């Protein structure tokens, strides 16, 4: 069985050429006219699965474009890519690793890897251990070293070991139990020190979340937490009672002083930004309870099944991915705004930023050649309606076009008053306004003949694309499905762009250089700074003088 990813330059497919032509034709058309000429457009250009409804009809495309986009995916070797992924091929080739985060939501999965290991069995074991642990912490049986039950949990991790559980804890806050969950990620001491003000050492449980257990930020924070605990509790302190490790690196965990009994492992076939489903999800499980955590996994599993079993033309991740390729490569849009109309999803854009930009922010293809076309867009966003009072001006009337993903639940966890109707009306109206715009004639009709010197500024060009994702209620299952939807979308785009979506070499250089700069900050403030460029040298020298008060900033 061929378990390698294909090597196909998408620009050399026949579909790419057809799509280039379609883009020229469609750019001269108006979305509003496409709707006017086709009463079934919204019905045809929508799909449903795993509890989510996707309306992609407000994109500047037609049936033929969609047909070519599906053809593009086929020509880029989708079947082969899917087969390699699902059967445990080492598709993260530059790190020689399989990519099996979908097995995390399918405990007991029968796959056996070439080294004889069975990921599904390992997953099941760890989930069962996590369940017992979560229940005994939440039930108050497992206590701190002075005999008090835990009241606070602090997840210490960064990047993939922080963003997923943080986002999910926020999103599922309506399901949270009595444990307060905090997240410390930044190496900036402010993050840890501001958090500790809210903690009692006797009742705090620390989760050191790090796949490698060598990450500078996380280890510095964990070390400070350990010092704080031992200083506060003196002889009574038993570090092992207050620390848990979520990691793949047993040796380093033990070296840090955490009992292997309190270590919940995951494996190298789980990428950091795809790890919320693994032991890295411990903070979420402690917050919402294990039954809900399993529902979260099951929601993702339902999206996996939808992705694997639904024909591409009705397949949510495939459609979202292909519309994204269309906007990025053919209509030349450089960014994507993710706009959840849900305060609980306030961290979702930040989470997705990592998942998407770290996966597809690549410029070398699978044969090591520079890309001659664009890959992943810049992803950004904020929850509605706040964004409307901030950056939507540019989305409506700026000189760049920004495709938007609107996300909304039909029901809120916080009923009472008109809030949810206001919120929902705004979401629908923004997507509508972006699509239809407002012409000069319409502006003049409002002025009803009276002079209006601002009329040119009140015109909205419209024709600005968006997707709309709607679920019934943001339950653990719905969130799981939403996250899995975007994970698969990212993967499909990576297949088309012929990149390796599961490595992240771009984060390495800065870490190496930070290791070289650090000694310069620790040396004699009067000493010479050498071995760096003139800009870095001048900055470091000024930093030293200002830090030691040897010089005052001008104008201060
Ligand atoms: C994610 C990346 C990265 C990683 C962090 C933390 O895919 O690999 O964001 O999650 O660098 O790494 P550790 O979990 O090893 O501390």
PDB file of C-alpha atoms in Angstrom, residues 223-359:
ATOM      1  CA  UNK A 223      10.037  25.913  37.987  1.00  0.00           C
ATOM      2  CA  UNK A 224       8.683  29.194  39.379  1.00  0.00           C
ATOM      3  CA  UNK A 225       5.488  27.445  40.423  1.00  0.00           C
ATOM      4  CA  UNK A 226       7.467  24.753  42.214  1.00  0.00           C
ATOM      5  CA  UNK A 227       9.564  27.369  44.032  1.00  0.00           C
ATOM      6  CA  UNK A 228       6.432  29.260  45.038  1.00  0.00           C
ATOM      7  CA  UNK A 229       4.830  26.117  46.404  1.00  0.00           C
ATOM      8  CA  UNK A 230       7.843  25.004  48.422  1.00  0.00           C
ATOM      9  CA  UNK A 231       8.455  28.486  49.792  1.00  0.00           C
ATOM     10  CA  UNK A 232       4.823  28.919  50.782  1.00  0.00           C
ATOM     11  CA  UNK A 233       4.349  25.517  52.383  1.00  0.00           C
ATOM     12  CA  UNK A 234       7.829  25.060  53.830  1.00  0.00           C
ATOM     13  CA  UNK A 235       8.395  21.605  55.278  1.00  0.00           C
ATOM     14  CA  UNK A 236       4.856  20.539  54.558  1.00  0.00           C
ATOM     15  CA  UNK A 237       5.397  20.907  50.774  1.00  0.00           C
ATOM     16  CA  UNK A 238       5.222  17.727  48.746  1.00  0.00           C
ATOM     17  CA  UNK A 239       5.705  18.819  45.163  1.00  0.00           C
ATOM     18  CA  UNK A 240       4.611  15.488  43.771  1.00  0.00           C
ATOM     19  CA  UNK A 241       1.137  15.927  45.262  1.00  0.00           C
ATOM     20  CA  UNK A 242       0.585  19.175  43.388  1.00  0.00           C
ATOM     21  CA  UNK A 243       2.122  18.495  39.986  1.00  0.00           C
ATOM     22  CA  UNK A 244       0.908  16.485  37.020  1.00  0.00           C
ATOM     23  CA  UNK A 245       2.728  16.065  33.701  1.00  0.00           C
ATOM     24  CA  UNK A 246       1.084  15.866  30.291  1.00  0.00           C
ATOM     25  CA  UNK A 247       3.906  14.856  28.009  1.00  0.00           C
ATOM     26  CA  UNK A 248       5.623  12.380  25.720  1.00  0.00           C
ATOM     27  CA  UNK A 249       8.970  12.652  27.544  1.00  0.00           C
ATOM     28  CA  UNK A 250       8.972  10.350  30.576  1.00  0.00           C
ATOM     29  CA  UNK A 251      12.640  10.850  31.354  1.00  0.00           C
ATOM     30  CA  UNK A 252      12.378  14.630  31.645  1.00  0.00           C
ATOM     31  CA  UNK A 253       9.160  14.374  33.634  1.00  0.00           C
ATOM     32  CA  UNK A 254      10.820  12.168  36.238  1.00  0.00           C
ATOM     33  CA  UNK A 255      13.880  14.443  36.262  1.00  0.00           C
ATOM     34  CA  UNK A 256      11.597  17.367  37.137  1.00  0.00           C
ATOM     35  CA  UNK A 257      10.311  15.424  40.128  1.00  0.00           C
ATOM     36  CA  UNK A 258       6.875  14.390  38.939  1.00  0.00           C
ATOM     37  CA  UNK A 259       5.785  10.840  39.752  1.00  0.00           C
ATOM     38  CA  UNK A 260       5.318   8.678  36.673  1.00  0.00           C
ATOM     39  CA  UNK A 261       1.938   7.782  38.189  1.00  0.00           C
ATOM     40  CA  UNK A 262       1.019  11.434  37.755  1.00  0.00           C
ATOM     41  CA  UNK A 263       2.221  11.507  34.156  1.00  0.00           C
ATOM     42  CA  UNK A 264      -0.381  11.222  31.405  1.00  0.00           C
ATOM     43  CA  UNK A 265       1.392  10.437  28.159  1.00  0.00           C
ATOM     44  CA  UNK A 266       0.663  11.073  24.526  1.00  0.00           C
ATOM     45  CA  UNK A 267       2.705  10.158  21.491  1.00  0.00           C
ATOM     46  CA  UNK A 268       4.792  11.546  18.665  1.00  0.00           C
ATOM     47  CA  UNK A 269       1.953  10.951  16.191  1.00  0.00           C
ATOM     48  CA  UNK A 270       0.009  13.743  17.913  1.00  0.00           C
ATOM     49  CA  UNK A 271       1.076  17.187  16.704  1.00  0.00           C
ATOM     50  CA  UNK A 272       1.094  19.934  19.359  1.00  0.00           C
ATOM     51  CA  UNK A 273      -1.637  22.000  17.700  1.00  0.00           C
ATOM     52  CA  UNK A 274      -3.774  18.878  17.261  1.00  0.00           C
ATOM     53  CA  UNK A 275      -3.365  17.670  20.843  1.00  0.00           C
ATOM     54  CA  UNK A 276      -6.404  19.043  22.691  1.00  0.00           C
ATOM     55  CA  UNK A 277      -7.977  15.583  22.313  1.00  0.00           C
ATOM     56  CA  UNK A 278      -5.097  13.902  24.167  1.00  0.00           C
ATOM     57  CA  UNK A 279      -3.841  14.209  27.753  1.00  0.00           C
ATOM     58  CA  UNK A 280      -3.257  17.872  26.870  1.00  0.00           C
ATOM     59  CA  UNK A 281      -7.040  18.200  27.261  1.00  0.00           C
ATOM     60  CA  UNK A 282      -6.730  17.425  31.005  1.00  0.00           C
ATOM     61  CA  UNK A 283      -7.560  21.000  32.076  1.00  0.00           C
ATOM     62  CA  UNK A 284     -10.719  20.871  29.976  1.00  0.00           C
ATOM     63  CA  UNK A 285     -11.686  17.483  31.431  1.00  0.00           C
ATOM     64  CA  UNK A 286     -11.120  18.792  34.964  1.00  0.00           C
ATOM     65  CA  UNK A 287     -13.238  21.798  34.175  1.00  0.00           C
ATOM     66  CA  UNK A 288     -16.243  20.173  32.487  1.00  0.00           C
ATOM     67  CA  UNK A 289     -15.961  16.620  33.842  1.00  0.00           C
ATOM     68  CA  UNK A 290     -15.046  13.451  32.008  1.00  0.00           C
ATOM     69  CA  UNK A 291     -18.451  12.624  30.610  1.00  0.00           C
ATOM     70  CA  UNK A 292     -18.537  16.006  28.864  1.00  0.00           C
ATOM     71  CA  UNK A 293     -14.946  15.557  27.727  1.00  0.00           C
ATOM     72  CA  UNK A 294     -15.967  12.300  26.059  1.00  0.00           C
ATOM     73  CA  UNK A 295     -18.853  14.146  24.375  1.00  0.00           C
ATOM     74  CA  UNK A 296     -16.311  16.657  23.055  1.00  0.00           C
ATOM     75  CA  UNK A 297     -14.284  13.774  21.584  1.00  0.00           C
ATOM     76  CA  UNK A 298     -17.403  12.154  20.196  1.00  0.00           C
ATOM     77  CA  UNK A 299     -18.458  15.392  18.465  1.00  0.00           C
ATOM     78  CA  UNK A 300     -15.095  15.454  16.719  1.00  0.00           C
ATOM     79  CA  UNK A 301     -15.506  11.779  15.841  1.00  0.00           C
ATOM     80  CA  UNK A 302     -18.845  12.543  14.200  1.00  0.00           C
ATOM     81  CA  UNK A 303     -17.126  15.196  12.067  1.00  0.00           C
ATOM     82  CA  UNK A 304     -14.390  12.682  11.184  1.00  0.00           C
ATOM     83  CA  UNK A 305     -17.049  10.238   9.998  1.00  0.00           C
ATOM     84  CA  UNK A 306     -18.783  12.968   8.026  1.00  0.00           C
ATOM     85  CA  UNK A 307     -15.450  13.919   6.437  1.00  0.00           C
ATOM     86  CA  UNK A 308     -14.552  10.360   5.514  1.00  0.00           C
ATOM     87  CA  UNK A 309     -17.945   9.173   4.365  1.00  0.00           C
ATOM     88  CA  UNK A 310     -19.610  12.132   2.651  1.00  0.00           C
ATOM     89  CA  UNK A 311     -19.063  12.812  -1.044  1.00  0.00           C
ATOM     90  CA  UNK A 312     -16.810  15.862  -1.540  1.00  0.00           C
ATOM     91  CA  UNK A 313     -19.614  18.004  -2.964  1.00  0.00           C
ATOM     92  CA  UNK A 314     -21.558  17.727   0.341  1.00  0.00           C
ATOM     93  CA  UNK A 315     -18.567  17.502   2.642  1.00  0.00           C
ATOM     94  CA  UNK A 316     -18.185  20.427   5.052  1.00  0.00           C
ATOM     95  CA  UNK A 317     -14.388  20.424   5.521  1.00  0.00           C
ATOM     96  CA  UNK A 318     -13.827  19.853   1.800  1.00  0.00           C
ATOM     97  CA  UNK A 319     -16.168  22.679   0.813  1.00  0.00           C
ATOM     98  CA  UNK A 320     -14.728  25.107   3.338  1.00  0.00           C
ATOM     99  CA  UNK A 321     -11.216  24.223   2.154  1.00  0.00           C
ATOM    100  CA  UNK A 322     -11.967  24.575  -1.536  1.00  0.00           C
ATOM    101  CA  UNK A 323     -13.779  27.871  -1.111  1.00  0.00           C
ATOM    102  CA  UNK A 324     -10.674  29.024   0.782  1.00  0.00           C
ATOM    103  CA  UNK A 325      -8.401  27.924  -2.074  1.00  0.00           C
ATOM    104  CA  UNK A 326     -10.654  29.748  -4.525  1.00  0.00           C
ATOM    105  CA  UNK A 327     -10.518  32.982  -2.528  1.00  0.00           C
ATOM    106  CA  UNK A 328      -6.795  32.719  -1.848  1.00  0.00           C
ATOM    107  CA  UNK A 329      -5.348  31.531  -5.140  1.00  0.00           C
ATOM    108  CA  UNK A 330      -7.808  32.689  -7.758  1.00  0.00           C
ATOM    109  CA  UNK A 331      -9.494  35.785  -6.290  1.00  0.00           C
ATOM    110  CA  UNK A 332      -6.180  36.716  -4.601  1.00  0.00           C
ATOM    111  CA  UNK A 333      -7.486  37.409  -1.119  1.00  0.00           C
ATOM    112  CA  UNK A 334      -4.694  37.348   1.418  1.00  0.00           C
ATOM    113  CA  UNK A 335      -6.429  36.972   4.748  1.00  0.00           C
ATOM    114  CA  UNK A 336      -9.355  35.185   6.369  1.00  0.00           C
ATOM    115  CA  UNK A 337     -11.389  36.683   9.205  1.00  0.00           C
ATOM    116  CA  UNK A 338     -12.978  34.213  11.621  1.00  0.00           C
ATOM    117  CA  UNK A 339     -15.883  35.901  13.352  1.00  0.00           C
ATOM    118  CA  UNK A 340     -17.659  33.871  16.019  1.00  0.00           C
ATOM    119  CA  UNK A 341     -20.892  35.501  17.161  1.00  0.00           C
ATOM    120  CA  UNK A 342     -20.426  33.879  20.531  1.00  0.00           C
ATOM    121  CA  UNK A 343     -18.543  35.349  23.462  1.00  0.00           C
ATOM    122  CA  UNK A 344     -17.631  31.836  24.608  1.00  0.00           C
ATOM    123  CA  UNK A 345     -15.696  31.407  21.359  1.00  0.00           C
ATOM    124  CA  UNK A 346     -13.614  34.496  22.054  1.00  0.00           C
ATOM    125  CA  UNK A 347     -10.370  32.495  21.906  1.00  0.00           C
ATOM    126  CA  UNK A 348     -11.393  30.492  18.852  1.00  0.00           C
ATOM    127  CA  UNK A 349      -9.721  32.809  16.303  1.00  0.00           C
ATOM    128  CA  UNK A 350      -6.452  32.712  18.279  1.00  0.00           C
ATOM    129  CA  UNK A 351      -6.637  28.930  18.490  1.00  0.00           C
ATOM    130  CA  UNK A 352      -7.363  28.640  14.786  1.00  0.00           C
ATOM    131  CA  UNK A 353      -4.582  31.047  13.958  1.00  0.00           C
ATOM    132  CA  UNK A 354      -2.105  28.505  15.231  1.00  0.00           C
ATOM    133  CA  UNK A 355      -3.840  25.477  13.729  1.00  0.00           C
ATOM    134  CA  UNK A 356      -4.041  27.084  10.301  1.00  0.00           C
ATOM    135  CA  UNK A 357      -1.003  29.347  10.042  1.00  0.00           C
ATOM    136  CA  UNK A 358       1.453  26.902  11.603  1.00  0.00           C
ATOM    137  CA  UNK A 359       0.143  24.125   9.356  1.00  0.00           C
TER     138      UNK A 359
END
